[in-house]
Each structure stands twice: as structure tokens, then as C-alpha cells.
Coordinates of C-alpha atoms and ligand atoms in Angstrom, one line a residue:
V3 CA 104.3 173.8 43.3
P4 CA 107.5 172.3 42.0
L5 CA 110.1 171.6 44.7
P6 CA 113.3 173.6 44.6
D7 CA 116.1 171.7 42.8
R8 CA 118.3 172.0 45.9
F9 CA 115.6 170.1 47.9
L10 CA 115.5 167.3 45.4
H11 CA 119.3 167.2 45.3
A12 CA 119.5 167.0 49.1
L13 CA 116.9 164.2 49.1
A14 CA 119.1 162.2 46.6
T15 CA 122.2 162.8 48.7
I16 CA 120.4 161.3 51.7
A17 CA 118.6 158.3 50.1
G18 CA 120.7 157.8 46.9
D19 CA 119.7 158.8 43.3
H20 CA 117.9 155.5 42.7
H21 CA 115.6 156.0 45.6
V22 CA 114.2 159.4 44.7
L23 CA 111.6 158.7 42.0
T24 CA 110.4 161.7 40.0
E25 CA 109.5 160.1 36.7
P26 CA 105.7 159.8 36.2
D27 CA 105.6 156.1 35.5
L28 CA 107.7 155.3 38.6
R29 CA 105.6 157.5 40.8
A30 CA 102.3 156.3 39.6
G31 CA 102.0 153.2 41.9
Y32 CA 102.4 155.5 44.9
E33 CA 99.9 158.0 43.8
T34 CA 96.7 155.9 43.8
D35 CA 95.4 153.8 46.6
W36 CA 94.4 150.2 46.5
T37 CA 90.7 150.9 45.9
R38 CA 91.5 153.3 43.0
R39 CA 89.0 155.8 44.5
Y40 CA 91.7 158.1 45.8
H41 CA 94.5 159.6 43.7
G42 CA 97.0 162.4 44.1
S43 CA 100.2 163.4 42.6
T44 CA 103.6 163.8 44.1
P45 CA 106.8 165.6 42.9
A46 CA 108.9 162.8 44.4
V47 CA 108.8 159.5 46.1
V48 CA 111.7 158.9 48.4
R49 CA 112.6 155.4 49.6
P50 CA 115.0 155.6 52.6
G51 CA 117.0 152.5 53.6
S52 CA 117.5 153.3 57.3
T53 CA 116.1 155.1 60.3
A54 CA 119.0 157.6 60.0
E55 CA 117.9 158.4 56.4
V56 CA 114.3 158.8 57.5
A57 CA 115.5 161.3 60.2
A58 CA 117.6 163.2 57.7
I59 CA 114.6 163.4 55.3
L60 CA 112.3 164.7 58.1
R61 CA 114.9 167.4 59.1
L62 CA 115.1 168.4 55.4
C63 CA 111.3 168.6 55.0
R64 CA 110.9 170.5 58.2
E65 CA 113.6 173.0 57.1
H66 CA 112.0 173.6 53.7
G67 CA 108.4 173.3 55.0
V68 CA 107.7 170.4 52.6
P69 CA 104.8 168.2 53.7
L70 CA 105.0 164.4 53.3
V71 CA 102.8 161.3 53.3
P72 CA 104.3 158.2 54.8
Q73 CA 103.4 155.0 52.9
G74 CA 103.8 151.3 53.6
G75 CA 102.3 148.6 51.4
N76 CA 99.6 151.0 50.1
T77 CA 96.9 148.5 51.0
G78 CA 95.0 151.0 53.2
L79 CA 91.4 151.6 52.1
V80 CA 90.7 155.1 53.3
G81 CA 93.0 157.2 51.1
G82 CA 95.3 157.9 54.1
G83 CA 98.6 157.0 52.2
V84 CA 98.3 158.9 49.0
P85 CA 99.5 162.5 48.3
H86 CA 96.4 164.7 47.9
N87 CA 98.1 168.1 47.9
G88 CA 101.4 167.4 46.1
E89 CA 103.1 166.1 49.2
V90 CA 106.3 164.1 49.0
V91 CA 105.7 160.3 49.4
L92 CA 107.9 158.7 52.0
S93 CA 107.9 155.0 51.2
L94 CA 109.1 152.9 54.1
R95 CA 109.1 149.6 52.2
R96 CA 112.9 149.4 52.1
L97 CA 113.0 149.1 55.9
D98 CA 112.4 145.4 55.4
A99 CA 114.8 143.7 57.8
V100 CA 113.6 141.3 60.5
A101 CA 116.1 142.6 63.0
A102 CA 115.6 140.2 65.9
F103 CA 113.5 137.1 66.6
D104 CA 113.6 135.6 70.1
P105 CA 111.9 132.2 70.0
G106 CA 112.4 131.9 73.8
S107 CA 110.3 135.0 74.8
G108 CA 108.1 134.9 71.6
E109 CA 109.1 138.5 70.5
I110 CA 110.2 139.8 67.2
T111 CA 111.5 143.2 66.0
A112 CA 110.6 144.1 62.5
G113 CA 111.4 147.0 60.3
A114 CA 108.4 149.1 59.2
G115 CA 108.6 147.7 55.7
V116 CA 108.5 144.0 56.6
T117 CA 105.3 142.5 55.2
L118 CA 102.9 140.7 57.4
A119 CA 103.5 137.4 55.5
T120 CA 107.2 137.7 56.1
V121 CA 106.6 137.9 59.9
Q122 CA 104.2 135.0 59.8
E123 CA 106.7 132.8 57.9
A124 CA 109.6 133.8 60.1
V125 CA 108.0 132.7 63.3
R126 CA 105.8 129.7 62.4
A127 CA 108.7 127.3 62.0
Q128 CA 109.6 127.9 65.7
G129 CA 106.1 127.3 67.1
W130 CA 104.9 130.8 67.2
N131 CA 102.4 132.9 65.2
F132 CA 101.5 136.5 64.8
G133 CA 98.1 137.5 66.4
V134 CA 96.9 139.6 63.5
D135 CA 96.0 138.2 60.0
L136 CA 94.3 139.8 57.1
A137 CA 93.8 139.2 53.4
S138 CA 96.5 141.7 52.1
R139 CA 99.2 139.9 54.1
D140 CA 101.6 139.7 51.2
S141 CA 101.7 143.5 50.7
A142 CA 100.6 145.1 54.0
T143 CA 103.6 146.2 56.0
I144 CA 104.1 146.1 59.8
G145 CA 104.7 149.8 60.0
G146 CA 101.6 150.6 58.1
M147 CA 99.6 148.1 60.1
V148 CA 100.7 149.8 63.3
A149 CA 100.2 153.3 62.0
T150 CA 96.6 152.3 61.0
N151 CA 96.0 150.0 63.9
A152 CA 94.9 147.3 61.5
G153 CA 92.4 144.6 62.7
G154 CA 91.7 141.7 60.5
I155 CA 90.2 138.3 61.1
R156 CA 91.6 137.3 64.5
V157 CA 90.7 140.4 66.6
L158 CA 88.1 138.3 68.5
R159 CA 90.9 136.1 70.0
Y160 CA 94.1 138.2 69.9
G161 CA 93.0 141.9 69.5
G162 CA 94.2 144.2 66.7
M163 CA 97.7 145.7 66.1
R164 CA 97.6 147.8 69.3
Q165 CA 97.5 144.6 71.4
Q166 CA 100.6 143.2 69.8
I167 CA 103.0 146.1 70.4
L168 CA 105.8 145.8 72.9
G169 CA 108.0 148.6 71.6
I170 CA 108.5 151.1 68.8
E171 CA 111.1 153.1 67.0
A172 CA 109.8 156.2 65.2
V173 CA 111.1 159.5 63.9
L174 CA 109.5 162.7 65.1
S175 CA 108.8 165.6 62.7
D176 CA 112.0 167.4 63.7
G177 CA 114.1 164.3 62.9
A178 CA 114.5 163.2 66.5
V179 CA 114.5 159.4 66.9
L180 CA 112.2 158.0 69.5
S181 CA 113.3 154.5 70.5
R182 CA 111.4 152.4 73.0
M183 CA 112.3 148.7 72.4
P184 CA 112.9 147.5 75.9
G185 CA 111.7 143.9 75.2
L186 CA 109.8 144.2 78.5
L187 CA 106.4 142.6 79.1
K188 CA 105.8 145.2 81.8
D189 CA 106.9 148.9 81.4
N190 CA 104.8 151.3 83.3
S191 CA 107.0 154.4 83.1
G192 CA 105.0 157.2 81.9
Y193 CA 103.0 157.9 78.7
D194 CA 102.9 155.0 76.3
L195 CA 104.2 156.5 73.1
A196 CA 103.9 153.3 71.1
Q197 CA 100.2 153.1 71.8
L198 CA 99.8 156.8 70.9
L199 CA 101.5 156.3 67.5
A200 CA 99.4 153.2 66.8
G201 CA 96.4 154.3 64.8
S202 CA 97.8 157.8 64.3
E203 CA 97.9 157.3 60.6
G204 CA 101.3 158.9 59.9
T205 CA 100.2 162.2 61.5
L206 CA 102.4 162.3 64.6
A207 CA 105.6 160.5 63.6
V208 CA 107.1 158.1 61.1
I209 CA 107.3 154.5 62.5
T210 CA 110.5 152.8 61.4
A211 CA 110.5 149.6 63.5
V212 CA 108.3 147.7 65.9
R213 CA 108.8 145.1 68.6
L214 CA 105.9 142.7 68.5
K215 CA 104.7 140.0 70.8
L216 CA 103.8 136.6 69.3
V217 CA 101.1 134.1 70.1
P218 CA 101.6 130.3 70.3
Q219 CA 101.1 128.5 67.0
Q220 CA 97.9 126.5 67.0
P221 CA 98.6 123.9 64.4
Q222 CA 95.2 122.2 64.2
R223 CA 92.5 124.2 62.6
A224 CA 88.8 123.5 61.9
V225 CA 86.7 125.8 59.7
A226 CA 82.9 125.7 59.5
L227 CA 80.8 127.5 56.9
L228 CA 77.2 127.8 58.0
A229 CA 74.1 129.0 56.3
V230 CA 71.7 130.8 58.7
E231 CA 68.4 132.6 58.4
D232 CA 69.7 136.1 59.3
I233 CA 72.4 138.0 61.1
S234 CA 70.7 137.6 64.5
A235 CA 71.0 133.8 64.1
A236 CA 74.6 134.3 63.1
L237 CA 75.3 136.3 66.3
R238 CA 73.5 133.7 68.4
V239 CA 75.8 131.0 67.0
V240 CA 78.9 133.2 67.6
S241 CA 77.9 133.8 71.2
A242 CA 77.2 130.1 71.9
V243 CA 80.6 129.0 70.4
R244 CA 82.5 131.8 72.2
R245 CA 81.2 130.7 75.5
T246 CA 82.2 127.0 75.1
M247 CA 85.2 127.1 72.7
P248 CA 88.2 129.3 73.7
S249 CA 89.8 128.1 70.5
L250 CA 87.4 130.3 68.4
E251 CA 89.6 132.5 66.3
A252 CA 87.4 134.0 63.6
A253 CA 83.7 134.6 63.1
E254 CA 83.0 136.1 59.7
V255 CA 79.7 137.0 58.1
F256 CA 78.6 137.6 54.5
F257 CA 75.4 137.7 52.5
P258 CA 74.1 136.4 49.1
E259 CA 75.0 139.6 47.2
G260 CA 78.7 139.2 48.1
L261 CA 78.7 135.4 47.6
E262 CA 77.3 135.9 44.1
L263 CA 80.1 138.4 43.2
V264 CA 82.8 136.1 44.7
C265 CA 81.5 133.0 42.9
R266 CA 81.3 134.9 39.6
H267 CA 84.6 136.7 39.7
A268 CA 86.7 134.1 41.5
R269 CA 85.0 131.3 39.5
L270 CA 84.0 129.3 42.5
P271 CA 81.1 126.9 42.8
Y272 CA 78.4 127.8 45.2
P273 CA 79.1 126.3 48.6
F274 CA 75.6 124.9 49.2
P275 CA 72.8 123.6 46.8
A276 CA 70.5 126.5 47.9
T277 CA 71.2 130.2 48.5
H278 CA 70.6 131.4 52.0
P279 CA 70.0 134.8 53.6
C280 CA 73.2 134.9 55.6
Y281 CA 76.5 133.0 55.9
L282 CA 78.8 132.6 58.9
L283 CA 82.4 131.3 58.8
L284 CA 84.0 130.1 62.0
E285 CA 87.5 129.0 62.6
C286 CA 88.8 127.3 65.7
A287 CA 92.5 126.7 66.2
A288 CA 94.2 124.6 69.0
Q289 CA 96.9 122.1 69.7
G290 CA 94.5 119.2 69.0
D291 CA 91.6 118.6 66.5
E292 CA 88.7 120.9 67.3
S293 CA 86.4 119.6 64.6
A294 CA 84.4 117.2 66.8
P295 CA 83.8 119.7 69.7
L296 CA 82.9 122.3 67.1
A297 CA 80.4 120.0 65.3
G298 CA 79.0 119.0 68.7
T299 CA 78.5 122.6 69.7
L300 CA 76.9 123.5 66.4
A301 CA 74.6 120.5 66.5
A302 CA 73.0 121.8 69.7
I303 CA 72.2 125.2 68.2
A304 CA 68.9 125.7 66.4
G305 CA 68.5 127.6 63.1
I306 CA 71.5 126.3 61.1
R307 CA 70.2 125.6 57.6
D308 CA 73.3 124.0 56.1
S309 CA 76.9 123.6 57.0
A310 CA 80.3 122.4 55.7
I311 CA 83.4 121.7 57.9
A312 CA 87.0 121.3 56.8
T313 CA 90.2 120.6 58.7
D314 CA 92.8 120.0 56.0
R315 CA 94.5 123.0 54.4
P316 CA 92.9 122.8 50.9
G317 CA 89.4 122.3 52.4
R318 CA 89.9 125.2 54.8
D319 CA 91.2 127.5 52.1
R320 CA 88.3 126.6 49.9
L321 CA 85.8 127.7 52.6
W322 CA 87.8 130.8 53.5
A323 CA 87.9 131.9 49.8
Y324 CA 84.2 132.7 50.0
R325 CA 84.9 135.3 52.6
E326 CA 88.4 136.4 51.9
R327 CA 87.9 137.1 48.2
H328 CA 85.1 139.6 48.7
T329 CA 87.4 142.6 48.5
E330 CA 89.0 141.7 45.2
S331 CA 85.7 140.6 43.7
I332 CA 84.0 143.8 44.6
S333 CA 87.0 145.7 43.0
V334 CA 86.6 143.7 39.8
E335 CA 83.0 144.7 39.6
G336 CA 83.7 148.5 40.1
I337 CA 85.3 151.1 42.3
P338 CA 83.4 150.9 45.6
H339 CA 82.8 153.3 48.4
K340 CA 84.0 151.4 51.6
L341 CA 82.4 152.1 54.9
D342 CA 84.1 150.1 57.6
V343 CA 81.9 150.5 60.7
T344 CA 81.3 148.9 64.1
L345 CA 78.1 148.7 66.0
P346 CA 77.4 147.5 69.5
L347 CA 76.7 143.8 69.0
G348 CA 73.1 144.2 70.2
R349 CA 72.4 146.9 67.5
L350 CA 74.1 145.0 64.6
P351 CA 70.9 143.2 63.4
E352 CA 68.9 146.5 63.4
F353 CA 71.7 148.2 61.5
E354 CA 72.0 145.4 58.9
H355 CA 68.2 145.4 58.6
R356 CA 68.0 149.2 57.9
V357 CA 71.2 150.0 56.1
R358 CA 70.3 148.7 52.6
A359 CA 67.1 150.9 52.6
V360 CA 69.1 153.9 53.8
I361 CA 71.5 153.4 51.0
S362 CA 68.9 153.0 48.3
G363 CA 67.0 156.0 49.8
A364 CA 70.1 158.1 49.2
E365 CA 70.8 156.8 45.7
P366 CA 68.5 154.2 44.1
A367 CA 71.3 153.0 41.7
A368 CA 73.6 152.1 44.6
R369 CA 74.4 148.4 45.2
P370 CA 75.3 147.6 48.7
V371 CA 77.6 144.6 49.5
L372 CA 77.9 143.8 53.2
F373 CA 80.4 141.5 54.9
G374 CA 82.7 141.6 57.9
H375 CA 83.8 140.4 61.3
A376 CA 80.6 139.3 63.0
G377 CA 82.3 138.6 66.3
D378 CA 83.6 142.2 66.5
G379 CA 80.3 143.9 65.5
N380 CA 82.3 145.1 62.4
L381 CA 80.6 145.3 59.0
H382 CA 82.3 146.4 55.8
V383 CA 79.5 148.2 54.0
N384 CA 80.8 148.4 50.4
I385 CA 78.7 150.4 47.9
L386 CA 79.0 149.9 44.1
G387 CA 77.4 151.9 41.4
L388 CA 78.3 155.3 42.8
A389 CA 80.4 158.2 41.3
P390 CA 83.6 158.5 43.4
D391 CA 82.6 161.8 44.8
D392 CA 78.9 161.1 45.4
D393 CA 78.9 160.8 49.2
R394 CA 75.2 161.0 50.0
P395 CA 74.9 157.3 50.7
D396 CA 78.1 157.4 52.8
D397 CA 76.5 160.3 54.8
A398 CA 73.3 158.4 55.3
V399 CA 75.1 155.2 56.4
L400 CA 77.4 156.9 58.8
R401 CA 74.6 158.9 60.4
L402 CA 72.7 155.6 61.0
V403 CA 75.9 154.2 62.6
A404 CA 76.1 157.2 64.9
E405 CA 72.4 156.9 65.8
L406 CA 72.9 153.3 66.8
G407 CA 75.9 154.0 69.0
G408 CA 78.6 152.7 66.7
S409 CA 81.9 154.0 65.3
I410 CA 82.4 155.4 61.8
S411 CA 85.7 153.4 61.5
A412 CA 86.2 150.0 63.0
E413 CA 89.6 149.0 61.7
H414 CA 90.5 150.9 58.5
G415 CA 91.1 154.3 60.1
I416 CA 89.9 157.8 59.1
G417 CA 92.3 158.7 56.2
I418 CA 90.7 161.3 54.1
A419 CA 87.6 159.1 53.4
K420 CA 86.0 159.6 56.8
M421 CA 87.2 163.1 57.6
P422 CA 83.8 164.8 57.0
W423 CA 82.1 162.5 59.5
L424 CA 84.6 162.3 62.4
H425 CA 82.5 164.6 64.5
L426 CA 79.6 162.1 64.4
T427 CA 81.3 159.7 66.7
R428 CA 84.2 161.7 68.3
S429 CA 83.2 164.6 70.6
T430 CA 84.5 168.1 70.4
A431 CA 86.6 167.4 73.5
D432 CA 88.1 164.3 71.8
R433 CA 88.9 166.2 68.7
E434 CA 90.4 169.2 70.6
A435 CA 92.6 166.8 72.6
M436 CA 93.8 165.1 69.3
R437 CA 94.5 168.5 67.8
A438 CA 96.6 169.5 70.8
I439 CA 98.7 166.3 70.5
K440 CA 99.1 166.9 66.8
S441 CA 100.4 170.4 67.3
A442 CA 102.7 169.4 70.0
L443 CA 104.4 166.6 68.0
D444 CA 104.1 168.2 64.5
P445 CA 103.9 171.9 65.0
A446 CA 104.8 172.7 61.4
G447 CA 102.0 170.3 60.2
I448 CA 104.2 168.4 57.7
L449 CA 103.1 164.9 58.6
N450 CA 100.2 163.6 56.5
P451 CA 98.3 166.9 56.5
G452 CA 94.5 166.7 56.3
V453 CA 94.3 163.1 57.8
V454 CA 92.6 162.7 61.2
I455 CA 93.1 166.4 62.0
P456 CA 91.5 168.9 59.5
R457 CA 94.0 171.1 57.6
A458 CA 94.7 174.4 59.3
Ligands
2HG24 C1 88.5 142.6 55.2 O1 88.0 142.4 56.3 C2 89.2 143.9 55.0 O2 88.6 141.8 54.3 C3 88.7 144.7 53.7 O3 89.0 144.8 56.1 C4 87.3 145.1 53.8 O4 87.2 145.4 51.4 C5 86.7 145.7 52.5 O5 85.8 146.6 52.7
ZN25 ZN1 88.0 143.8 57.7

């Protein structure tokens, strides 16, 4: 349905002509997600430059009953940021000011459109770091990361985005601006609205700025890549290292099928002379050199078939590349189905053992590629060789997750990708409570319709 001219005119009056994109080639990058599996089309992309402009846009949309999809860096992997039903795209990328950085308290206020890498660079020179890190750091925005409660590679030590939030500024669906940026470590005065918006995937309000807590910079890093006989062995190593080394920051797992793709597409040499059933990457970070204690701890653990340790930056990057370049290598190979799931740690080996057969049982041509965050019980089950809309393997995998007591989404969110399966791991009471919150905050249903809460 084309938007009325007077609506587009009013949008341009709010954000400026240059920031309302209606030409197909300018809109295209906002209409497809990073995976290329999810597409939509939008009559207009609007790129506000301030919170006041966001508020005016929401008032306008509410008045005309025009739904919109908030979008940050468009690096989400569940189709939650693309316009599926002709919604307007509200891009927050221009809200890219680092408003305040307080090196004394270790807090920073960032606009929703500031990239993760910008935050990291801004604080590192002053002895701080940001607790969350992930491969799409150059594009992922802070607003999008809060809206999706992004996790990444350091959840084991510092938690996900929810654990970093000290305050939030957001615009409600009627244009009211909610601003809770007290800069207080303790604030126990009623409902925690920032936590409610974290992980709400743009369905309850539009996040415009966030106050974040920082973690001390740990300048000395040791990375170990280990070859082990299976995921149970990997988990035994993680458990032993966690108990003795508080500096453990990441524990990542991958398998030969993923390593082969990475080595082929990223043109990397194989890390070890032989191939092994399972690989575990550990990173420890501290004020001093952790490589000797790490090597000592590992030497006492049985079942490690081969290993490589690096402490200098190039060596560490070389080892990390085997894990971090999975996502892009899979995308070069084809358009994957991505199932980001968590299992209770004790059930992870059984899941890993059964999931490949479950996938090939649903579609023999499917090619599973597994990797993920071993310390968090979080596997990224990528499946190649499927038509975009063939979700039989997805269904079989997510049912197995539910059977084993896991969650259908660990860190990527629900988006539209997981909507049909939310009932598997969220009860009727859960979903009714979420629906009640949605209708209280967005009674007209204009904020990211069809995501998390089914369309009316
Ligand atoms: C990661 O851990 C991201 O690298 C992406 O969560 C996972 O591509 C994926 O499935
Ligand atoms: Zn991940």
C-alpha cells in the first residue's frame, strides 16, 4: 500500500529530504538481512538525527497508523530488522555520538547508532574495555545490540548486553521519551524499564541511547587452540579451566566441517597436521601473562590431542580466525538456516551427538555446520543446502532442543525466524504476559509487528 504523499512529506520535514530514502537502490541495503535469507520491501527508509526526530516520527506513524521496523547495523541473524509487510524502516545509525565517557567511574553513554568497535576504541586508551565482543563489531550498533540482548564471545566472564546496562533513553510508540540515565550503580526504584527493553527486539520502544558500564582492560591475553576427541572432552577442559583460572574469557568450540569451510574460503592453513573430531579455543586475559598458568592447567588434563598457544596479537588473531571466520565462510558457501540454541551444559553432548542425524533425517541433502560458545552451552547450528523456506530440519532441531530442556534462541533473538517455535520453550503464561506488555506499550501495534508477538 503506497504511503500518502502528505505522510512522506511530513517525514521529510522531520528528518530532512536527504534522510528519507525512497529510491529502490538506496533502500535495497535496508530491505535484506545480513544472511540474505530474509527480504522485504519498504516504501521509505527514514534516518533521524536526534531523539527529538525519532519522537516526532513515532507520533507521525501513530497518527497515520503506519507500522515501522527499527534497524541498527542490520547484522541481526533472525530477520528481526527487515520490513516484511511494507513497514517503514527507521534506521538509527545516525544517532552515532558517544555522548559521555567517564573514565573515573568506568561508564559511557552512547547513541543507539554507535558501533561496538567505536565504543571499544573510545575506552581502551583509558584502561577500560567493554564486556561484550562479537565478530560483527564494526557494523553492529549499541542500540541494536541492546534491543536484541546480543551475547558474543565473552558472556562466560561478563554476561551479555543485559548485564552491561546502567541506563536507557527510548521513545515509546506514542512519541513520549523515556529517559533513565542516572549513572547510578544502584537504583532500586520500581520496574527496571531498561531491562524490559533489552531483548525486546524493537517491539516495545525505540532505543535511542544507552548508558553502559565498562570492565577493566586486561592487556595481557593468552589464546589456546586445542584439538580434543569430542565435545564432552571439550566441556571437561572448560570446566577445569573455569575452576582454576578466573581470567578465562572465552571458550569456543567448532568441528571439522566448519574448519574445512573456513580454511577453504578464508584461505588459511590447517592449524594442526591431523584433523580432529572437535576443536576448543580458550582465551584468558589478565593484568599479567597467563600463558604459563594456562599451559600448566592444560598439561594436567587428559584427552588433549594437540594444542597451540599464542600471546602476541598476530598469533592470537591467527588462532581466533579459525573460529571467528565461520559465519562469513558459511555465507560464501550458501545461504544458511541459522539455529542459535542453548542447552543445559549436561545435555550438550547428547544434543551434539543426535542433531546431525535429526537434520539428515528431515532432509538428506542438508549439510549441518556446528560451532559456538561452549562455555555457555550455546551452539550455532547452521544448515546449508536447504531452500530458504524449507523449515522441516529447523523444526526437527528445535524440537530436539525443547526435548533436552534448552532454549530455541540463545543470543540472536526470535525475529521472524523463530516465531513458529516460540511455544516450544516459552509457556502459554509467558507468552500471555509478553502479549499484555506489548499491548500496554504499543497498543496500536506499530512497532516491529510480527516479531516476538504474533500479528493480531
Ligand atoms: C557467532 O557466534 C555469532 O559468531 C554468529 O553469534 C553465529 O553465524 C552464526 O550462526
Ligand atoms: Zn554467537
